[in-house]
Coordinates of C-alpha atoms in Angstrom, one line a residue:
M232 CA -7.3 -24.8 -16.9
K233 CA -6.9 -22.3 -14.1
N234 CA -7.9 -18.7 -14.5
A235 CA -5.3 -16.2 -13.4
A236 CA -4.3 -12.5 -13.5
L237 CA -0.9 -11.0 -14.0
A238 CA 0.0 -9.0 -10.8
I239 CA 2.6 -6.3 -10.4
D240 CA 3.4 -4.7 -7.0
V241 CA 5.7 -1.6 -7.3
G242 CA 7.4 -0.9 -4.0
A243 CA 10.1 1.5 -2.8
T244 CA 13.1 -0.6 -3.6
K245 CA 11.7 -3.6 -5.6
V246 CA 9.0 -4.6 -8.0
A247 CA 7.2 -8.0 -7.4
V248 CA 5.7 -9.7 -10.4
G249 CA 3.3 -12.7 -10.1
L250 CA 0.3 -14.7 -11.2
V251 CA -2.7 -14.7 -8.9
A252 CA -5.6 -17.1 -9.2
S253 CA -9.2 -15.9 -8.8
D254 CA -9.3 -17.4 -5.3
G255 CA -6.2 -15.4 -4.3
E256 CA -3.7 -18.2 -4.6
L257 CA -0.3 -16.9 -5.6
L258 CA 0.8 -19.2 -8.5
A259 CA 4.2 -17.6 -9.2
R260 CA 6.3 -14.7 -8.0
V261 CA 9.5 -13.0 -9.2
D262 CA 11.1 -9.9 -7.5
I263 CA 13.3 -7.4 -9.3
S264 CA 15.2 -4.4 -8.0
S265 CA 14.1 -0.9 -8.9
K266 CA 17.5 0.5 -7.8
V267 CA 19.1 0.4 -11.2
A268 CA 21.1 2.9 -13.3
T269 CA 18.8 3.5 -16.3
L270 CA 15.2 3.4 -17.4
D271 CA 16.0 0.8 -20.0
E272 CA 17.6 -1.5 -17.4
L273 CA 14.5 -1.3 -15.2
N274 CA 12.1 -1.8 -18.1
D275 CA 14.1 -4.8 -19.4
S276 CA 14.1 -6.4 -16.0
L277 CA 10.3 -6.0 -15.7
A278 CA 9.7 -7.3 -19.2
T279 CA 11.8 -10.4 -18.4
A280 CA 10.0 -11.0 -15.1
I281 CA 6.6 -10.7 -16.8
A282 CA 7.5 -13.2 -19.5
Q283 CA 8.9 -15.6 -16.8
V284 CA 5.7 -15.7 -14.7
C285 CA 3.3 -15.7 -17.7
H286 CA 4.7 -18.8 -19.3
R287 CA 2.8 -21.4 -17.2
D288 CA 1.1 -24.5 -18.4
G289 CA -2.5 -25.0 -17.5
V290 CA -3.1 -21.3 -16.8
R291 CA -5.4 -18.9 -18.7
I292 CA -4.5 -15.2 -18.0
L293 CA -7.7 -13.0 -18.1
G294 CA -6.3 -9.7 -17.1
A295 CA -3.7 -7.8 -15.1
G296 CA -3.5 -5.6 -12.1
I297 CA -0.8 -3.2 -11.0
G298 CA -0.4 -1.9 -7.5
S299 CA 2.0 1.0 -7.3
A300 CA 3.4 3.5 -4.8
G301 CA 1.6 6.8 -5.5
P302 CA 0.5 9.0 -6.7
I303 CA -1.0 7.3 -9.7
D304 CA -3.4 8.4 -12.4
K305 CA -5.7 5.5 -13.1
D306 CA -7.1 6.9 -16.4
K307 CA -3.7 7.7 -17.9
G308 CA -2.2 4.6 -16.4
T309 CA 0.8 6.5 -15.1
I310 CA 2.8 6.3 -11.9
N311 CA 4.9 8.8 -10.0
P312 CA 6.6 6.8 -7.2
V313 CA 8.7 9.1 -5.1
N314 CA 11.6 6.5 -4.7
I315 CA 11.8 5.5 -8.4
A316 CA 13.1 8.4 -10.4
H317 CA 13.1 6.5 -13.7
W318 CA 9.3 6.0 -13.5
V319 CA 8.2 9.6 -12.9
D320 CA 5.0 10.1 -14.9
F321 CA 5.7 6.7 -16.5
S322 CA 2.8 5.0 -18.4
L323 CA 3.2 1.6 -16.8
V324 CA -0.2 0.4 -17.9
D325 CA 0.8 0.9 -21.6
F326 CA 4.2 -0.7 -21.0
V327 CA 2.6 -3.8 -19.4
K328 CA 0.0 -4.1 -22.2
K329 CA 2.8 -3.9 -24.8
V330 CA 5.2 -6.5 -23.3
S331 CA 2.5 -8.9 -22.1
G332 CA -0.1 -8.7 -24.8
I333 CA -2.8 -8.5 -22.1
K334 CA -5.6 -6.1 -23.1
E335 CA -7.2 -5.6 -19.7
V336 CA -4.7 -3.9 -17.4
R337 CA -5.8 -2.0 -14.3
I338 CA -3.7 0.2 -12.0
I339 CA -4.4 1.0 -8.3
G340 CA -2.3 2.3 -5.4
D341 CA -0.2 -0.2 -3.6
A342 CA -2.1 0.3 -0.3
S343 CA -5.4 0.0 -2.2
A344 CA -4.1 -3.4 -3.3
L345 CA -3.4 -4.4 0.3
A346 CA -6.8 -3.0 1.4
Y347 CA -8.6 -5.1 -1.3
A348 CA -6.7 -8.3 -0.5
E349 CA -7.3 -8.0 3.2
F350 CA -11.0 -7.2 2.6
R351 CA -11.4 -10.3 0.4
L352 CA -9.2 -12.8 2.1
G353 CA -7.6 -11.4 5.3
A354 CA -8.2 -9.3 8.4
G355 CA -10.9 -7.2 6.7
R356 CA -13.3 -10.0 5.8
G357 CA -16.8 -9.0 7.0
A358 CA -16.0 -5.3 7.1
T359 CA -18.3 -2.7 5.4
N360 CA -16.2 0.5 5.5
L361 CA -12.5 -0.4 5.6
M362 CA -9.2 1.4 5.3
G363 CA -6.1 -0.5 4.6
I364 CA -2.8 1.3 5.2
V365 CA 0.9 0.5 4.5
V366 CA 3.4 1.9 6.9
S367 CA 6.8 1.5 5.3
T368 CA 9.3 3.7 3.5
G369 CA 6.2 5.9 3.0
I370 CA 2.6 5.6 4.0
G371 CA -0.3 4.7 1.7
G372 CA -3.9 3.9 2.1
G373 CA -6.8 2.4 0.3
V374 CA -10.5 2.0 1.1
V375 CA -13.6 -0.2 0.8
L376 CA -16.8 1.9 1.2
N377 CA -20.3 0.4 1.7
G378 CA -18.8 -3.0 0.9
Q379 CA -17.4 -1.9 -2.5
F380 CA -13.8 -1.4 -3.5
H381 CA -13.3 2.4 -4.0
V382 CA -10.3 4.0 -5.7
G383 CA -11.7 7.5 -6.3
R384 CA -11.5 9.8 -9.3
T385 CA -7.8 9.5 -9.9
G386 CA -7.1 6.2 -8.2
N387 CA -5.7 7.8 -5.0
A388 CA -8.7 7.5 -2.5
G389 CA -7.5 6.8 1.0
Y390 CA -4.0 8.4 0.4
I391 CA -3.6 9.1 4.1
G392 CA 0.1 9.5 4.0
H393 CA -0.3 13.0 2.5
A394 CA -3.1 14.2 4.7
V395 CA -1.8 17.3 6.5
V396 CA -2.2 16.9 10.3
V397 CA 0.5 19.4 11.6
Q398 CA 0.2 23.0 10.4
N399 CA 3.6 24.3 9.1
G400 CA 5.1 21.0 10.2
N401 CA 8.0 18.9 9.0
L402 CA 8.7 18.9 5.2
C403 CA 7.4 15.8 3.5
A404 CA 9.0 14.2 0.4
C405 CA 5.9 15.3 -1.6
G406 CA 6.8 19.0 -1.0
Q407 CA 4.0 19.7 1.5
R408 CA 4.6 20.3 5.2
G409 CA 3.0 18.5 8.1
C410 CA 1.9 15.3 6.2
V411 CA 1.3 12.1 8.2
E412 CA 4.1 10.5 6.3
A413 CA 6.6 13.2 7.3
Y414 CA 6.4 11.9 10.9
A415 CA 4.9 8.4 10.8
S416 CA 6.7 6.4 8.0
G417 CA 9.5 4.0 9.0
T418 CA 11.9 6.3 7.2
N419 CA 10.9 9.4 9.2
M420 CA 10.8 7.6 12.5
A421 CA 14.4 6.4 11.8
K422 CA 15.3 10.0 10.8
D423 CA 13.9 11.3 14.1
Y424 CA 16.0 8.8 16.0
G425 CA 19.1 9.5 13.9
V426 CA 19.6 6.3 11.9
E427 CA 18.9 5.2 8.4
N428 CA 16.3 2.4 8.8
F429 CA 13.4 1.6 11.1
E430 CA 14.8 -1.8 12.0
A431 CA 17.6 -0.1 14.0
V432 CA 15.0 2.0 15.9
A433 CA 13.0 -1.1 16.7
D434 CA 16.1 -3.0 17.9
A435 CA 17.0 0.0 20.2
A436 CA 13.4 0.2 21.5
R437 CA 13.5 -3.5 22.4
A438 CA 16.7 -2.9 24.3
G439 CA 15.0 -0.1 26.3
D440 CA 16.4 2.9 24.6
A441 CA 14.1 5.8 25.6
K442 CA 15.0 7.9 22.6
A443 CA 14.0 5.1 20.2
V444 CA 10.7 4.6 22.0
A445 CA 10.1 8.3 21.9
S446 CA 10.6 8.3 18.1
I447 CA 8.1 5.5 17.7
E448 CA 5.7 7.3 20.0
K449 CA 6.0 10.5 17.9
G450 CA 5.3 8.7 14.7
A451 CA 2.5 6.5 16.0
A452 CA 0.8 9.6 17.6
V453 CA 0.7 11.4 14.3
L454 CA -0.6 8.3 12.4
A455 CA -3.3 7.9 15.0
L456 CA -4.4 11.4 14.4
G457 CA -4.6 10.7 10.7
L458 CA -6.6 7.6 11.4
L459 CA -9.0 9.5 13.6
N460 CA -9.6 12.0 10.8
S461 CA -10.2 9.1 8.3
V462 CA -12.8 7.5 10.7
A463 CA -14.6 10.8 11.0
L464 CA -14.6 11.4 7.3
M465 CA -15.7 8.0 6.1
D466 CA -17.4 6.4 9.1
L467 CA -15.0 3.4 9.0
D468 CA -15.6 0.2 11.0
T469 CA -12.3 -1.4 10.3
I470 CA -8.7 -0.3 9.8
V471 CA -6.0 -2.9 8.7
V472 CA -2.4 -2.0 9.0
G473 CA 0.4 -3.6 7.0
G474 CA 3.8 -2.7 5.6
G475 CA 7.4 -3.1 6.6
V476 CA 7.1 -1.4 9.9
M477 CA 4.8 -4.1 11.1
N478 CA 7.7 -6.5 10.9
A479 CA 8.5 -4.9 14.3
D480 CA 4.9 -5.2 15.6
D481 CA 6.1 -6.3 19.0
V482 CA 7.4 -2.8 19.7
Y483 CA 5.3 -0.7 17.3
W484 CA 1.8 -2.2 17.5
P485 CA 1.1 -1.6 21.3
I486 CA 2.2 2.0 20.9
L487 CA 0.0 2.6 17.8
V488 CA -3.0 1.0 19.5
K489 CA -2.5 3.2 22.6
H490 CA -2.5 6.4 20.6
F491 CA -5.4 5.3 18.4
E492 CA -7.6 4.5 21.3
K493 CA -6.7 7.8 23.0
E494 CA -7.7 9.7 19.9
M495 CA -10.9 7.8 19.4
K496 CA -12.2 8.4 23.0
N497 CA -13.9 11.7 22.0
L498 CA -15.3 10.5 18.7
N499 CA -18.5 8.9 19.8
F500 CA -20.6 8.4 16.6
P501 CA -18.8 5.4 14.9
G502 CA -19.0 3.1 17.9
K503 CA -16.3 0.4 17.9
V504 CA -13.7 0.7 15.2
E505 CA -11.5 -2.4 14.8
L506 CA -7.8 -1.7 14.4
K507 CA -6.2 -4.9 13.0
K508 CA -2.9 -6.2 11.8
A509 CA -2.8 -7.3 8.2
T510 CA -2.7 -11.1 7.9
L511 CA -1.5 -11.8 4.3
G512 CA 2.1 -10.8 4.9
K513 CA 4.5 -9.7 2.2
D514 CA 2.3 -11.1 -0.6
S515 CA -0.8 -8.9 0.3
G516 CA -0.1 -6.1 -2.2
L517 CA 0.7 -8.5 -5.0
V518 CA -2.4 -10.7 -4.3
G519 CA -4.6 -7.6 -4.2
A520 CA -3.2 -6.3 -7.4
G521 CA -3.9 -9.6 -9.1
L522 CA -7.5 -9.8 -7.7
V523 CA -8.5 -6.4 -9.2
G524 CA -7.5 -7.9 -12.5
F525 CA -10.7 -10.0 -12.2
I526 CA -13.1 -7.2 -11.4
P527 CA -15.4 -6.7 -14.4
R528 CA -15.0 -3.5 -16.3
E529 CA -18.5 -2.3 -15.5
E530 CA -17.7 -2.5 -11.7
R531 CA -14.5 -0.6 -11.9
A532 CA -14.9 2.5 -9.8

C-alpha cells in the first residue's frame, strides 16, 4: 500500500488534480478548464476529477493539499484568484473536504507550492532561505526560511507580484499601482509589446525584434528590483524561478540574470545569492501542493 495525498493546483486557465506520493512521485493527474460558464459547471468538473484520481488500487490517501493563485486565506480556506471570477472568496477547502471525504486539507499559494517542491526535490535542495517564484499570467512567490516552509499569517508570505516597486506606476489587476506584476508578468510584457500572449513576444525577440527585446528588458528589470528587495528583507540565499514565461528561457533568462546581477552589486551583506531555474517543470505546483498534505498538523506554519 502506497501513501499519497490528493493535490490540486489552481492556475489562471486550468485546474490540475492529482495524487502525489510522499517521495514526490506523481501517481495520477487530470486537468480541467477553469474557463467555464457557471460556478456549478466548474465545481462539477472538479468533483469529477477528484473522484477520478482518488479511485486507485493500492493507494492510501492521508491528506490533501491545494495550491492556488492568490490571494488566499489559509484559515478560512478561501481563494480569490484574479482570473477565475466564479471562485472569488470561494471556500475551496470546504468543497474539497465535502466531495472527497478527506478530513485533512491544507491550502497554500500556487507559488508556495512550487517553492516547497523545488526545496524538497528540485533546484532548491540544500538551500536555507529560499524564494520560489512563478512568472506567468501573474507573478506569485513562496518562501522557505531557516530551512522551514513558511506561509505566513494568511498564507500569502512571499507574494512578490504585489510588492510595489514603482511609485504611481502602472495599474495592476489587484487595483494598486506600480506592482511588480504590472510590469513583469508574461501578460503585461505582452501588453507592453502590443500582443495578447508572451509567446509572441518571445518569438519576436528570437527574430531580433528590438521592441520585443525592450518589453522583456522592462519586465525583467522590474522583477529584478523586486527580487533585490526580497533578498534584502529575508536574507535569501536562493531564488528559484518557474512558470510559463520560463518556457522561453532562451530569450528571457539571460535578460533576467543580467538585471538581477546589476541590482545585487550594491547589496553586499548576503554574499552570493543563487538565481536558478526551476527543474520540476509543469508538475512542480501540483507536486508541491501534494507534499504539503503530508506535513504534520503541529508543523503547519
